[in-house]
Amino acid sequence: ASWALNSLGRYDEALEASRRALALNPQLWHAWSNQSHALLGLKRFAEALALCDQALQRAPEMASLWANRGCALLKLGRLEEGLASCDQALKRDASDGIAWHNRAWALNELRRYQEALEACRRALALQPRHAPTWACQGWAQIKLRRYEEALEAYRQASLSDPTDLAIWNNLAWVLNKLRRYEEALAATDEALRLNQTHPIVWSNRGWALNGLWRYAEGLTACEQAIPHKVSSARTFP
């Protein structure tokens, strides 16, 4: 039950279901894994890490516990440790697409972009419609200045998850970089349907409008971004 609840994003219920299962039988290692997954979903990363460490003392071959541990460490900013845990998970189960995705995420954060692309390739072979992995691949390609490839990655990401603001922002950024301003403007239209106050949306829109010589509109768009701190165009897996 806890696995199904996690899949539905009902993390509070999943957490309670896994706790009940473990009260009956503390040797149910899948319940430990489901409980740590629920804690990750609730953004209780330190608790998820502590739980995985506890369970792995008794079930060191449980790949999903290593994968969840890796995710918790990455969310806590402990990149090298998180990468090592992802590798431990993949050593035990090389068919875990999320572990490959998390490995790519860690490698991107460590600026090991070529390795990140290989991890994305492995992840997408297992989960070809996983939008965060397409976005992760696009980010590595941006950093390697492979903009045409990044464009395709973000297009795939937007098809898989049209509700992710960061994906639309990065798609608009790449299109602007390629001087495809009409398409960039259309991407910002999609972003504005999701959030009309995010500064990066307005920054990308101003860039596109200026590229189209629509300077008055471009100035207005840029002014929308000024009250806020404009950070990088990146997306977060």
mmCIF file of C-alpha atoms in Angstrom:
data_model
loop_
_atom_site.group_PDB
_atom_site.id
_atom_site.type_symbol
_atom_site.label_atom_id
_atom_site.label_comp_id
_atom_site.label_asym_id
_atom_site.label_seq_id
_atom_site.Cartn_x
_atom_site.Cartn_y
_atom_site.Cartn_z
ATOM 1 C CA ALA A 1 0.000 0.000 0.000
ATOM 2 C CA SER A 2 2.778 2.455 0.854
ATOM 3 C CA TRP A 3 4.400 1.949 -2.563
ATOM 4 C CA ALA A 4 1.140 2.747 -4.332
ATOM 5 C CA LEU A 5 0.557 5.789 -2.132
ATOM 6 C CA ASN A 6 4.064 7.059 -2.863
ATOM 7 C CA SER A 7 3.405 6.655 -6.583
ATOM 8 C CA LEU A 8 0.292 8.814 -6.202
ATOM 9 C CA GLY A 9 2.206 11.490 -4.295
ATOM 10 C CA ARG A 10 0.233 10.807 -1.111
ATOM 11 C CA TYR A 11 3.356 10.889 1.023
ATOM 12 C CA ASP A 12 1.784 11.419 4.445
ATOM 13 C CA GLU A 13 -0.393 8.358 3.964
ATOM 14 C CA ALA A 14 2.532 6.366 2.557
ATOM 15 C CA LEU A 15 4.608 7.258 5.582
ATOM 16 C CA GLU A 16 1.918 6.065 7.956
ATOM 17 C CA ALA A 17 1.334 2.849 5.981
ATOM 18 C CA SER A 18 5.036 1.981 6.000
ATOM 19 C CA ARG A 19 5.277 2.678 9.732
ATOM 20 C CA ARG A 20 2.394 0.313 10.400
ATOM 21 C CA ALA A 21 4.010 -2.386 8.291
ATOM 22 C CA LEU A 22 7.307 -2.039 10.143
ATOM 23 C CA ALA A 23 5.556 -2.191 13.507
ATOM 24 C CA LEU A 24 4.329 -5.630 12.491
ATOM 25 C CA ASN A 25 7.613 -6.773 10.950
ATOM 26 C CA PRO A 26 10.785 -4.654 11.149
ATOM 27 C CA GLN A 27 12.455 -6.984 8.640
ATOM 28 C CA LEU A 28 10.311 -5.699 5.763
ATOM 29 C CA TRP A 29 13.098 -3.896 3.924
ATOM 30 C CA HIS A 30 10.783 -2.679 1.190
ATOM 31 C CA ALA A 31 8.785 -0.880 3.881
ATOM 32 C CA TRP A 32 11.983 0.863 5.006
ATOM 33 C CA SER A 33 12.565 1.906 1.417
ATOM 34 C CA ASN A 34 8.967 3.108 1.026
ATOM 35 C CA GLN A 35 9.209 5.067 4.260
ATOM 36 C CA SER A 36 12.400 6.835 3.140
ATOM 37 C CA HIS A 37 10.775 7.572 -0.231
ATOM 38 C CA ALA A 38 7.824 9.175 1.539
ATOM 39 C CA LEU A 39 10.155 11.302 3.647
ATOM 40 C CA LEU A 40 11.902 12.466 0.472
ATOM 41 C CA GLY A 41 8.539 13.383 -1.012
ATOM 42 C CA LEU A 42 7.790 15.422 2.116
ATOM 43 C CA LYS A 43 11.191 17.171 1.765
ATOM 44 C CA ARG A 44 12.312 15.762 5.108
ATOM 45 C CA PHE A 45 15.727 14.964 3.710
ATOM 46 C CA ALA A 46 17.729 14.637 6.932
ATOM 47 C CA GLU A 47 15.168 12.168 8.304
ATOM 48 C CA ALA A 48 15.228 10.188 5.059
ATOM 49 C CA LEU A 49 19.016 9.990 5.220
ATOM 50 C CA ALA A 50 19.010 8.823 8.844
ATOM 51 C CA LEU A 51 16.396 6.182 8.040
ATOM 52 C CA CYS A 52 18.373 4.865 5.059
ATOM 53 C CA ASP A 53 21.561 4.695 7.127
ATOM 54 C CA GLN A 54 19.721 2.760 9.810
ATOM 55 C CA ALA A 55 18.169 0.304 7.351
ATOM 56 C CA LEU A 56 21.371 -0.211 5.357
ATOM 57 C CA GLN A 57 23.155 -1.471 8.459
ATOM 58 C CA ARG A 58 20.848 -4.488 8.256
ATOM 59 C CA ALA A 59 20.122 -4.646 4.520
ATOM 60 C CA PRO A 60 23.261 -3.395 2.749
ATOM 61 C CA GLU A 61 22.279 -4.993 -0.578
ATOM 62 C CA MET A 62 18.966 -3.134 -0.881
ATOM 63 C CA ALA A 63 19.443 -1.011 -4.008
ATOM 64 C CA SER A 64 16.442 1.251 -3.417
ATOM 65 C CA LEU A 65 17.760 2.237 0.007
ATOM 66 C CA TRP A 66 21.066 3.279 -1.559
ATOM 67 C CA ALA A 67 19.164 5.228 -4.229
ATOM 68 C CA ASN A 68 17.018 7.029 -1.649
ATOM 69 C CA ARG A 69 20.095 7.732 0.451
ATOM 70 C CA GLY A 70 21.776 9.250 -2.606
ATOM 71 C CA CYS A 71 18.781 11.473 -3.304
ATOM 72 C CA ALA A 72 18.685 12.687 0.313
ATOM 73 C CA LEU A 73 22.385 13.524 0.255
ATOM 74 C CA LEU A 74 22.058 15.410 -3.005
ATOM 75 C CA LYS A 75 19.130 17.418 -1.659
ATOM 76 C CA LEU A 76 21.277 18.252 1.373
ATOM 77 C CA GLY A 77 24.066 19.486 -0.910
ATOM 78 C CA ARG A 78 26.451 16.634 -0.104
ATOM 79 C CA LEU A 79 27.250 15.959 -3.737
ATOM 80 C CA GLU A 80 30.212 13.582 -3.624
ATOM 81 C CA GLU A 81 28.526 11.408 -0.997
ATOM 82 C CA GLY A 82 25.287 11.466 -2.947
ATOM 83 C CA LEU A 83 27.070 10.407 -6.124
ATOM 84 C CA ALA A 84 28.767 7.548 -4.266
ATOM 85 C CA SER A 85 25.394 6.333 -2.951
ATOM 86 C CA CYS A 86 23.891 6.462 -6.445
ATOM 87 C CA ASP A 87 26.801 4.352 -7.662
ATOM 88 C CA GLN A 88 26.162 1.847 -4.860
ATOM 89 C CA ALA A 89 22.513 1.644 -5.944
ATOM 90 C CA LEU A 90 23.438 1.083 -9.594
ATOM 91 C CA LYS A 91 26.007 -1.523 -8.640
ATOM 92 C CA ARG A 92 23.118 -3.525 -7.191
ATOM 93 C CA ASP A 93 20.463 -2.615 -9.771
ATOM 94 C CA ALA A 94 21.585 -1.075 -13.051
ATOM 95 C CA SER A 95 17.962 -0.896 -14.243
ATOM 96 C CA ASP A 96 16.982 1.887 -11.824
ATOM 97 C CA GLY A 97 16.245 4.867 -14.054
ATOM 98 C CA ILE A 98 15.845 7.292 -11.155
ATOM 99 C CA ALA A 99 19.246 6.320 -9.755
ATOM 100 C CA TRP A 100 20.768 7.064 -13.178
ATOM 101 C CA HIS A 101 18.927 10.389 -13.218
ATOM 102 C CA ASN A 102 20.194 11.268 -9.739
ATOM 103 C CA ARG A 103 23.706 10.323 -10.806
ATOM 104 C CA ALA A 104 23.408 12.710 -13.756
ATOM 105 C CA TRP A 105 22.107 15.426 -11.467
ATOM 106 C CA ALA A 106 25.087 15.010 -9.134
ATOM 107 C CA LEU A 107 27.540 15.046 -12.038
ATOM 108 C CA ASN A 108 25.981 18.243 -13.400
ATOM 109 C CA GLU A 109 26.348 19.880 -9.997
ATOM 110 C CA LEU A 110 29.985 18.743 -9.924
ATOM 111 C CA ARG A 111 30.501 20.203 -13.434
ATOM 112 C CA ARG A 112 31.289 16.801 -14.906
ATOM 113 C CA TYR A 113 29.001 17.420 -17.835
ATOM 114 C CA GLN A 114 30.174 14.765 -20.271
ATOM 115 C CA GLU A 115 29.695 12.085 -17.626
ATOM 116 C CA ALA A 116 26.309 13.575 -16.813
ATOM 117 C CA LEU A 117 25.240 13.123 -20.437
ATOM 118 C CA GLU A 118 26.139 9.439 -20.325
ATOM 119 C CA ALA A 119 24.118 9.006 -17.127
ATOM 120 C CA CYS A 120 21.171 10.775 -18.781
ATOM 121 C CA ARG A 121 21.446 8.462 -21.772
ATOM 122 C CA ARG A 122 21.247 5.441 -19.468
ATOM 123 C CA ALA A 123 18.321 6.935 -17.550
ATOM 124 C CA LEU A 124 16.338 7.807 -20.682
ATOM 125 C CA ALA A 125 16.826 4.335 -22.111
ATOM 126 C CA LEU A 126 14.905 3.115 -19.069
ATOM 127 C CA GLN A 127 12.458 6.022 -18.689
ATOM 128 C CA PRO A 128 12.158 7.809 -22.048
ATOM 129 C CA ARG A 129 9.389 10.176 -20.904
ATOM 130 C CA HIS A 130 11.031 11.326 -17.660
ATOM 131 C CA ALA A 131 10.978 15.119 -17.981
ATOM 132 C CA PRO A 132 13.559 15.860 -15.233
ATOM 133 C CA THR A 133 16.124 13.686 -17.005
ATOM 134 C CA TRP A 134 15.556 15.472 -20.316
ATOM 135 C CA ALA A 135 16.009 18.756 -18.450
ATOM 136 C CA CYS A 136 19.150 17.423 -16.786
ATOM 137 C CA GLN A 137 20.517 16.442 -20.194
ATOM 138 C CA GLY A 138 19.655 19.862 -21.578
ATOM 139 C CA TRP A 139 21.553 21.570 -18.785
ATOM 140 C CA ALA A 140 24.701 19.518 -19.436
ATOM 141 C CA GLN A 141 24.443 20.335 -23.143
ATOM 142 C CA ILE A 142 24.065 24.052 -22.376
ATOM 143 C CA LYS A 143 27.232 23.975 -20.298
ATOM 144 C CA LEU A 144 29.022 22.168 -23.143
ATOM 145 C CA ARG A 145 27.661 24.801 -25.577
ATOM 146 C CA ARG A 146 25.797 22.167 -27.554
ATOM 147 C CA TYR A 147 22.770 24.406 -27.910
ATOM 148 C CA GLU A 148 20.942 22.623 -30.720
ATOM 149 C CA GLU A 149 21.040 19.387 -28.731
ATOM 150 C CA ALA A 150 19.965 21.233 -25.594
ATOM 151 C CA LEU A 151 17.025 22.640 -27.513
ATOM 152 C CA GLU A 152 15.830 19.154 -28.422
ATOM 153 C CA ALA A 153 16.263 17.977 -24.836
ATOM 154 C CA TYR A 154 14.150 20.813 -23.470
ATOM 155 C CA ARG A 155 11.514 20.289 -26.170
ATOM 156 C CA GLN A 156 11.260 16.660 -25.070
ATOM 157 C CA ALA A 157 11.064 17.777 -21.441
ATOM 158 C CA SER A 158 8.258 20.232 -22.205
ATOM 159 C CA LEU A 159 6.302 17.522 -24.014
ATOM 160 C CA SER A 160 6.674 15.189 -21.035
ATOM 161 C CA ASP A 161 5.797 17.826 -18.439
ATOM 162 C CA PRO A 162 4.216 21.030 -19.793
ATOM 163 C CA THR A 163 3.577 22.269 -16.231
ATOM 164 C CA ASP A 164 7.243 22.742 -15.256
ATOM 165 C CA LEU A 165 8.127 26.432 -15.269
ATOM 166 C CA ALA A 166 11.887 25.861 -15.213
ATOM 167 C CA ILE A 167 11.686 23.755 -18.375
ATOM 168 C CA TRP A 168 9.884 26.538 -20.281
ATOM 169 C CA ASN A 169 12.370 29.086 -18.951
ATOM 170 C CA ASN A 170 15.336 27.049 -20.128
ATOM 171 C CA LEU A 171 13.688 26.324 -23.474
ATOM 172 C CA ALA A 172 13.174 30.057 -23.998
ATOM 173 C CA TRP A 173 16.773 30.747 -22.962
ATOM 174 C CA VAL A 174 18.195 28.254 -25.481
ATOM 175 C CA LEU A 175 15.956 29.575 -28.255
ATOM 176 C CA ASN A 176 17.131 33.106 -27.493
ATOM 177 C CA LYS A 177 20.732 31.934 -27.533
ATOM 178 C CA LEU A 178 20.090 30.475 -31.003
ATOM 179 C CA ARG A 179 18.427 33.764 -32.074
ATOM 180 C CA ARG A 180 15.126 32.014 -32.680
ATOM 181 C CA TYR A 181 13.272 34.867 -31.073
ATOM 182 C CA GLU A 182 9.715 34.165 -32.245
ATOM 183 C CA GLU A 183 9.918 30.655 -30.811
ATOM 184 C CA ALA A 184 11.507 31.986 -27.629
ATOM 185 C CA LEU A 185 8.638 34.424 -27.251
ATOM 186 C CA ALA A 186 6.153 31.577 -27.647
ATOM 187 C CA ALA A 187 7.982 29.627 -24.936
ATOM 188 C CA THR A 188 7.666 32.594 -22.589
ATOM 189 C CA ASP A 189 3.933 32.676 -23.350
ATOM 190 C CA GLU A 190 3.737 29.128 -22.004
ATOM 191 C CA ALA A 191 5.811 30.110 -18.977
ATOM 192 C CA LEU A 192 3.539 33.065 -18.243
ATOM 193 C CA ARG A 193 0.533 30.759 -18.175
ATOM 194 C CA LEU A 194 2.223 29.067 -15.224
ATOM 195 C CA ASN A 195 3.692 32.074 -13.418
ATOM 196 C CA GLN A 196 3.314 35.757 -14.247
ATOM 197 C CA THR A 197 5.733 37.055 -11.608
ATOM 198 C CA HIS A 198 8.879 34.962 -12.053
ATOM 199 C CA PRO A 199 11.770 37.244 -13.055
ATOM 200 C CA ILE A 200 13.446 34.766 -15.416
ATOM 201 C CA VAL A 201 10.273 34.539 -17.505
ATOM 202 C CA TRP A 202 10.277 38.308 -17.998
ATOM 203 C CA SER A 203 14.036 38.416 -18.582
ATOM 204 C CA ASN A 204 13.773 35.808 -21.345
ATOM 205 C CA ARG A 205 10.772 37.604 -22.787
ATOM 206 C CA GLY A 206 12.608 40.919 -22.855
ATOM 207 C CA TRP A 207 15.538 39.261 -24.607
ATOM 208 C CA ALA A 208 13.249 37.793 -27.287
ATOM 209 C CA LEU A 209 11.350 41.043 -27.826
ATOM 210 C CA ASN A 210 14.561 43.041 -28.144
ATOM 211 C CA GLY A 211 15.818 40.458 -30.643
ATOM 212 C CA LEU A 212 12.676 41.114 -32.660
ATOM 213 C CA TRP A 213 13.334 44.884 -32.480
ATOM 214 C CA ARG A 214 10.217 45.334 -30.367
ATOM 215 C CA TYR A 215 12.147 47.530 -27.992
ATOM 216 C CA ALA A 216 9.308 49.240 -26.127
ATOM 217 C CA GLU A 217 7.721 45.872 -25.304
ATOM 218 C CA GLY A 218 11.132 44.466 -24.471
ATOM 219 C CA LEU A 219 11.793 47.306 -22.031
ATOM 220 C CA THR A 220 8.442 46.722 -20.356
ATOM 221 C CA ALA A 221 9.230 43.016 -19.981
ATOM 222 C CA CYS A 222 12.667 43.727 -18.526
ATOM 223 C CA GLU A 223 11.140 46.150 -16.042
ATOM 224 C CA GLN A 224 8.972 43.306 -14.762
ATOM 225 C CA ALA A 225 12.144 41.421 -13.820
ATOM 226 C CA ILE A 226 13.953 44.328 -12.146
ATOM 227 C CA PRO A 227 12.153 44.226 -8.752
ATOM 228 C CA HIS A 228 13.368 40.660 -8.309
ATOM 229 C CA LYS A 229 16.820 39.149 -8.280
ATOM 230 C CA VAL A 230 17.327 37.404 -11.619
ATOM 231 C CA SER A 231 19.241 34.173 -11.097
ATOM 232 C CA SER A 232 20.577 31.662 -13.582
ATOM 233 C CA ALA A 233 18.375 30.117 -16.262
ATOM 234 C CA ARG A 234 18.965 26.630 -14.984
ATOM 235 C CA THR A 235 16.442 23.984 -14.104
ATOM 236 C CA PHE A 236 16.659 21.717 -11.092
ATOM 237 C CA PRO A 237 16.049 17.995 -11.503
#
